[in-house]
Short mmCIF file of N, CA, C and O and ligand atoms in Angstrom, two decimals:
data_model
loop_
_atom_site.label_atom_id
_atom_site.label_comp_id
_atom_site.label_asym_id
_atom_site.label_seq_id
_atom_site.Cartn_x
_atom_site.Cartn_y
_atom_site.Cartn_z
N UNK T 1 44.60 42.92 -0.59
CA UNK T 1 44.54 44.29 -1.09
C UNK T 1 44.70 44.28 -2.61
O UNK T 1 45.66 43.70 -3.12
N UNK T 2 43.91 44.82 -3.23
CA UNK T 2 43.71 44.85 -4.58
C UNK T 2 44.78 46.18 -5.61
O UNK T 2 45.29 46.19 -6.74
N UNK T 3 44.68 47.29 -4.24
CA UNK T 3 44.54 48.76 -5.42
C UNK T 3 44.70 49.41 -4.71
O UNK T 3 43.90 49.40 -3.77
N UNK T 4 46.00 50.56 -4.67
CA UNK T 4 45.94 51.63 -3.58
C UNK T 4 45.64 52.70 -4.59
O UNK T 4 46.02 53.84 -4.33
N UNK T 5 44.94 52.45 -5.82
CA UNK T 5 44.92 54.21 -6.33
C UNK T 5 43.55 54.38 -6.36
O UNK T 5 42.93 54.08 -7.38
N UNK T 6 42.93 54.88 -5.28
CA UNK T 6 41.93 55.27 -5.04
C UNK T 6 42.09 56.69 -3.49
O UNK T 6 42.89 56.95 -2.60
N UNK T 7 40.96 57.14 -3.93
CA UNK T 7 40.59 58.28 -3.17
C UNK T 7 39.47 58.05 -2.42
O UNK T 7 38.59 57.35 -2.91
N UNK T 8 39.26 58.72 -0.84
CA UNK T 8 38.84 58.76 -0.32
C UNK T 8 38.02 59.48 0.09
O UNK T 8 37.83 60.23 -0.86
N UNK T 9 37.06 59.92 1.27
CA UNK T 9 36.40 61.05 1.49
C UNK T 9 37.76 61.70 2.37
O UNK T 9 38.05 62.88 2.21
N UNK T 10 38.47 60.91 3.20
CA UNK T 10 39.60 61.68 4.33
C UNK T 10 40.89 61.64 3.81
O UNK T 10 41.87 62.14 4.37
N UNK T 11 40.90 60.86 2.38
CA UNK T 11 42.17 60.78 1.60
C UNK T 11 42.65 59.23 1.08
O UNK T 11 41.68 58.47 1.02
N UNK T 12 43.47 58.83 0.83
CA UNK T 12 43.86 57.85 -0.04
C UNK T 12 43.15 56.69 1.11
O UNK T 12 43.12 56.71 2.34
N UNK T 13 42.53 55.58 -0.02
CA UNK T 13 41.85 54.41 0.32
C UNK T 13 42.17 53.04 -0.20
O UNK T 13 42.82 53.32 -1.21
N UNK T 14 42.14 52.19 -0.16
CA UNK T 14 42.10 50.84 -0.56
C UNK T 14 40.89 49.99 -0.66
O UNK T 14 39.98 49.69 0.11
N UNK T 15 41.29 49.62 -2.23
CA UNK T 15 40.05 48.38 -2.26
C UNK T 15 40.22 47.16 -1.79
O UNK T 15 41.37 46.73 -1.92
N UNK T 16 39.43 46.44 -1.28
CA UNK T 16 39.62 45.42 -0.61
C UNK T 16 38.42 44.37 -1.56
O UNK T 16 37.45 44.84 -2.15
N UNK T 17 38.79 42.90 -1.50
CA UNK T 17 37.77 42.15 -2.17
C UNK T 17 37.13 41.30 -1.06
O UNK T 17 36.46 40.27 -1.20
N UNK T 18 37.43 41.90 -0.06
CA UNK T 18 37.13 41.29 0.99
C UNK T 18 37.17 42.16 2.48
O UNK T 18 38.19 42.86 2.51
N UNK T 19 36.44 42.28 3.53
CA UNK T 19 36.67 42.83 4.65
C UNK T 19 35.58 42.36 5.72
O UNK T 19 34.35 42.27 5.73
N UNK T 20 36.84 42.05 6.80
CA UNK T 20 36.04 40.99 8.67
C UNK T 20 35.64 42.12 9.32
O UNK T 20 36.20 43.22 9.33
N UNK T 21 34.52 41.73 9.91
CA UNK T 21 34.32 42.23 11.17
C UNK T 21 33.56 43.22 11.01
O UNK T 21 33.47 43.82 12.08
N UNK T 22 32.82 43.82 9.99
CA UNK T 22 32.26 45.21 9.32
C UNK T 22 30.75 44.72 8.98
O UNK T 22 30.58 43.73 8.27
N UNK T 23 29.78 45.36 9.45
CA UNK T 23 28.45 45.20 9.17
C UNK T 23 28.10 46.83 8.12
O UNK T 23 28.55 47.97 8.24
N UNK T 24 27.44 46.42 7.47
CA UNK T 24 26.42 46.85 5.97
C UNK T 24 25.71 47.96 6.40
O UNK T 24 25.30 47.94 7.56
N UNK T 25 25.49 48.89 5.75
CA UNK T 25 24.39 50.14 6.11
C UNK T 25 23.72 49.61 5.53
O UNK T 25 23.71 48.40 5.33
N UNK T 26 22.77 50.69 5.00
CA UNK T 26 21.53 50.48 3.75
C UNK T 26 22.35 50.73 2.54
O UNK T 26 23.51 51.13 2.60
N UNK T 27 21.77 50.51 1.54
CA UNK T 27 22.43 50.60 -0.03
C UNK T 27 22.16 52.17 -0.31
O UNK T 27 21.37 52.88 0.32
N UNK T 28 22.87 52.50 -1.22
CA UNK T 28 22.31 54.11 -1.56
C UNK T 28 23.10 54.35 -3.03
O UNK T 28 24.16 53.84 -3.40
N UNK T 29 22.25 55.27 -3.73
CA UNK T 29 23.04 55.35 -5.34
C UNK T 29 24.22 56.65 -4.62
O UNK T 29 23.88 57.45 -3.76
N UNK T 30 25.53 56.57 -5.22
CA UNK T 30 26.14 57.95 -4.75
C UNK T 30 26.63 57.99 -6.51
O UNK T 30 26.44 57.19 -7.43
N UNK T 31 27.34 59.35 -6.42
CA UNK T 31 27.95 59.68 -7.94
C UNK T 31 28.99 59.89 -7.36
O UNK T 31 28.93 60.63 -6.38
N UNK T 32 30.36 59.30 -7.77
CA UNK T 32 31.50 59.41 -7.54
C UNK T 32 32.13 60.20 -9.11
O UNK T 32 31.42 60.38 -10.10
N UNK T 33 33.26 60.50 -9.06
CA UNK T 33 34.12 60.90 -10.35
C UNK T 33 33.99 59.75 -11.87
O UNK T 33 34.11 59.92 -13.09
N UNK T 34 33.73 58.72 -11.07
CA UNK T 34 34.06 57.43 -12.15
C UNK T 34 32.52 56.79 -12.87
O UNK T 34 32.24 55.93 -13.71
N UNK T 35 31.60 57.94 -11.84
CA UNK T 35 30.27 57.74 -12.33
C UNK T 35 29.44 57.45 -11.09
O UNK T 35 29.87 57.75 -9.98
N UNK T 36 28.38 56.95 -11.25
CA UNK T 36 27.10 56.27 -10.43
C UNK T 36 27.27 54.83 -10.37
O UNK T 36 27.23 53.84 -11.10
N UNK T 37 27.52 55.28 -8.82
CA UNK T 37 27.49 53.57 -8.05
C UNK T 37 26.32 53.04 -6.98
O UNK T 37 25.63 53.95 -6.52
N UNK T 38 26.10 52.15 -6.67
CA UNK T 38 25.01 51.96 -5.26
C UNK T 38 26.08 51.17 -4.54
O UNK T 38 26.83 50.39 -5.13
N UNK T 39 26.11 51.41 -3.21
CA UNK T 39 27.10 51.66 -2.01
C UNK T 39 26.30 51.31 -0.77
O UNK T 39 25.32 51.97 -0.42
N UNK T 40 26.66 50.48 -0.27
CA UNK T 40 26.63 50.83 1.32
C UNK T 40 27.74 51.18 1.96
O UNK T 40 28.82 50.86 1.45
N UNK T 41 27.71 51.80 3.03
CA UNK T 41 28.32 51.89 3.91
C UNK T 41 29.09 50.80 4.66
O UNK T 41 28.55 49.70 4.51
N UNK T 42 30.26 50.79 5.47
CA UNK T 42 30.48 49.63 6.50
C UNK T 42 31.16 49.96 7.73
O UNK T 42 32.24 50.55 7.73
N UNK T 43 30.54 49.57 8.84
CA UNK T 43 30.63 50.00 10.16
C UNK T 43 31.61 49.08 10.35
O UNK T 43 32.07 48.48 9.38
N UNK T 44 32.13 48.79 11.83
CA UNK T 44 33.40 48.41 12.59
C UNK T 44 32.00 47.91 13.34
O UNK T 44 30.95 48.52 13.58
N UNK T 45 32.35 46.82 13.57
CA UNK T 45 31.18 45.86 14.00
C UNK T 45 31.46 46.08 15.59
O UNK T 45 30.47 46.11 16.33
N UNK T 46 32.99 46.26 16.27
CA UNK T 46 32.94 46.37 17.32
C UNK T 46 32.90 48.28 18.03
O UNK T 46 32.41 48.52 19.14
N UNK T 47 33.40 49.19 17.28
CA UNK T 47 33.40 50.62 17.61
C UNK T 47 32.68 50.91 16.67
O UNK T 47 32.93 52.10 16.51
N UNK T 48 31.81 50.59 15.79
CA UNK T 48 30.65 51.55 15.01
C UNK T 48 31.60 52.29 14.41
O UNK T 48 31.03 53.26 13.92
N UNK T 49 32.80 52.32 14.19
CA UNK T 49 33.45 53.47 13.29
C UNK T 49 33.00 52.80 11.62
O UNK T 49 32.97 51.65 11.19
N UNK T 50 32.77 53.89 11.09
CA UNK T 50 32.26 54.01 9.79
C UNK T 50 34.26 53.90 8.48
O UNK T 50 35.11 54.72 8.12
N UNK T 51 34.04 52.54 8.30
CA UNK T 51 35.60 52.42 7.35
C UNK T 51 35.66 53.19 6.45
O UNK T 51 36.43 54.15 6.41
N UNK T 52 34.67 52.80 5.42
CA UNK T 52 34.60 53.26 4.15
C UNK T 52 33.14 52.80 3.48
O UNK T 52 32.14 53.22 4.05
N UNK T 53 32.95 51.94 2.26
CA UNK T 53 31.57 51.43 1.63
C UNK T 53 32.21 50.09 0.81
O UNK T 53 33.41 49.83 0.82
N UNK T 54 31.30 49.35 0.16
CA UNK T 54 30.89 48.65 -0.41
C UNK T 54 30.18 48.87 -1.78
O UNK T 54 29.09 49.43 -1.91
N UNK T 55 31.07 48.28 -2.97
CA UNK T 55 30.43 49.25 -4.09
C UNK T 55 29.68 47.87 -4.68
O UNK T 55 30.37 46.86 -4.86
N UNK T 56 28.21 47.85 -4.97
CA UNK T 56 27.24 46.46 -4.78
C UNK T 56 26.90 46.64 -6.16
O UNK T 56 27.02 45.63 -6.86
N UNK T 57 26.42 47.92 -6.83
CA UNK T 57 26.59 47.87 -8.37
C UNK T 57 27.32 49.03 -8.91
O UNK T 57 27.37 50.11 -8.32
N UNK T 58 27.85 48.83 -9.96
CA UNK T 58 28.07 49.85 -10.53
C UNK T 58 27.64 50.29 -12.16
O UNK T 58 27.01 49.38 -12.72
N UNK T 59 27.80 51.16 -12.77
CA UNK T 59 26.41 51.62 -13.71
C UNK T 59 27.51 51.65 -15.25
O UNK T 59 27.26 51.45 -16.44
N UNK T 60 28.67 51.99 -14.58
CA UNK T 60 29.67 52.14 -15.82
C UNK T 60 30.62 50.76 -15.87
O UNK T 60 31.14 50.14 -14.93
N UNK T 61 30.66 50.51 -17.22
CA UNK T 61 30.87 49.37 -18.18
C UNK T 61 32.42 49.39 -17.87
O UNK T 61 32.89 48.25 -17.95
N UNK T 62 33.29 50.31 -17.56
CA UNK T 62 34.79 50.09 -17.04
C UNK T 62 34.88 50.06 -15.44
O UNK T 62 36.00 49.83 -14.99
N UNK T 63 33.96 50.23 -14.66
CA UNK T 63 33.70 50.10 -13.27
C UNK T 63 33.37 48.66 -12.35
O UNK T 63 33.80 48.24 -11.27
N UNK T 64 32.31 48.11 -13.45
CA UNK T 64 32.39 47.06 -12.86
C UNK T 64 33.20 46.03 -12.25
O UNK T 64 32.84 45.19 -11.43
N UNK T 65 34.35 46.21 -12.75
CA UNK T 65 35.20 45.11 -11.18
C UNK T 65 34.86 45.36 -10.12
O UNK T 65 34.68 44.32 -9.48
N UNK T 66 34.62 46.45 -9.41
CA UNK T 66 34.74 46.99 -8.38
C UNK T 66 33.25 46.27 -7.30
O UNK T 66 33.17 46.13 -6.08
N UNK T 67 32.25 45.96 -8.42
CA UNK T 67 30.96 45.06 -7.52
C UNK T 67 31.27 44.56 -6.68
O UNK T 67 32.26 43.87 -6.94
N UNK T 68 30.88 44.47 -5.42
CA UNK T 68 31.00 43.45 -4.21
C UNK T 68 32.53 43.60 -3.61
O UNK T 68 33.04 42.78 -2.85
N UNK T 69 33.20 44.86 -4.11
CA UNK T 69 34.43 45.37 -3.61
C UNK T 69 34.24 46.25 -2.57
O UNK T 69 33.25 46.98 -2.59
N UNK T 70 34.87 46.30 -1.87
CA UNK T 70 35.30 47.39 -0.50
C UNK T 70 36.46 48.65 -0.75
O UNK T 70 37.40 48.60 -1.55
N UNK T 71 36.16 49.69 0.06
CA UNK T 71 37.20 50.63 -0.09
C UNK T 71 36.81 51.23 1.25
O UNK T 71 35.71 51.63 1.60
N UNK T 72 37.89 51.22 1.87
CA UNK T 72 38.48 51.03 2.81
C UNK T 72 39.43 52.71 3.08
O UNK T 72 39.99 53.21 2.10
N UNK T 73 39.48 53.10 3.84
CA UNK T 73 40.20 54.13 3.88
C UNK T 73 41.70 54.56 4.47
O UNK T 73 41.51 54.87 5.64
N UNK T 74 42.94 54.69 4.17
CA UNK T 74 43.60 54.65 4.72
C UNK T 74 44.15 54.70 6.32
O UNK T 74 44.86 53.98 7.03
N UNK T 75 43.53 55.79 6.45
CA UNK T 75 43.45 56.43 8.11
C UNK T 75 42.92 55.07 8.90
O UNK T 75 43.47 54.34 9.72
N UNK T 76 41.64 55.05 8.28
CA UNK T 76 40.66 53.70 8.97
C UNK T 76 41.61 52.73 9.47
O UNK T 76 41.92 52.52 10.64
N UNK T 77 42.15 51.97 8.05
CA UNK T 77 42.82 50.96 8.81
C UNK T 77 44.00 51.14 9.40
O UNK T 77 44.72 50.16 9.60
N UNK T 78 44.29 52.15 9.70
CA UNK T 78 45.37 52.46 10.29
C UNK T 78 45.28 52.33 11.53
O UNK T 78 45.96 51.77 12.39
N UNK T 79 44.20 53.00 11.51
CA UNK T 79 43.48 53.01 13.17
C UNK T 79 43.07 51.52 13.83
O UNK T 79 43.43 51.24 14.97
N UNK T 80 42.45 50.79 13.18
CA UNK T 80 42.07 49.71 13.14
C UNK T 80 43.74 48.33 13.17
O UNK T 80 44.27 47.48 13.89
N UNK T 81 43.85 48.95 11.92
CA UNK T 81 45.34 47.99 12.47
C UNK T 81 44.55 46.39 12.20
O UNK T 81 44.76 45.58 13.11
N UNK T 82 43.92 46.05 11.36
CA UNK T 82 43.12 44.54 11.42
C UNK T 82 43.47 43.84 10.00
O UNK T 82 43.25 42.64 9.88
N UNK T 83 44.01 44.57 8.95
CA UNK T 83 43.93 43.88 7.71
C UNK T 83 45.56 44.31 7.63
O UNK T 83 46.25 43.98 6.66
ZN1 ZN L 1 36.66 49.28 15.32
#
């Protein structure tokens, strides 16, 4: 776990530099607060529950750590219980 100060769509999230068991949507540009990112999605490989995304680029020059990072949602892994 990298970072709990992040926000969620259902509320506080975590970045992760890493996450098992989760298969990829399609990529998509979204605009978050911190700017324009391209994102996929990531499913629960075994219940299709939707965690959080995958931030694959990002467009702003203080954002970029976050490439090839996960965010993860609190609730999610709560539910999940795996990380
Ligand atoms: Zn699951």
């Amino acid at each position: 776990m990298i970072s709990k100060a992040f926000q969620g769509v259902h509320g506080r999230a975590y970045l992760f530099s890493d996450v098992v068991n989760v298969t990829l949507g399609p990529r998509e540009d979204r605009q978050f607060i911190t700017g324009l990112h391209t994102v996929a999605d990531i499913q629960c490989t075994s219940c299709h529950t939707v965690l959080g995304w995958k931030y694959e680029v990002s467009f702003e020059e203080s954002q970029k750590y976050k490439e090839g990072k996960f965010i993860v949602e609190k609730q999610q892994v709560m539910k999940e219980g795996a990380w």
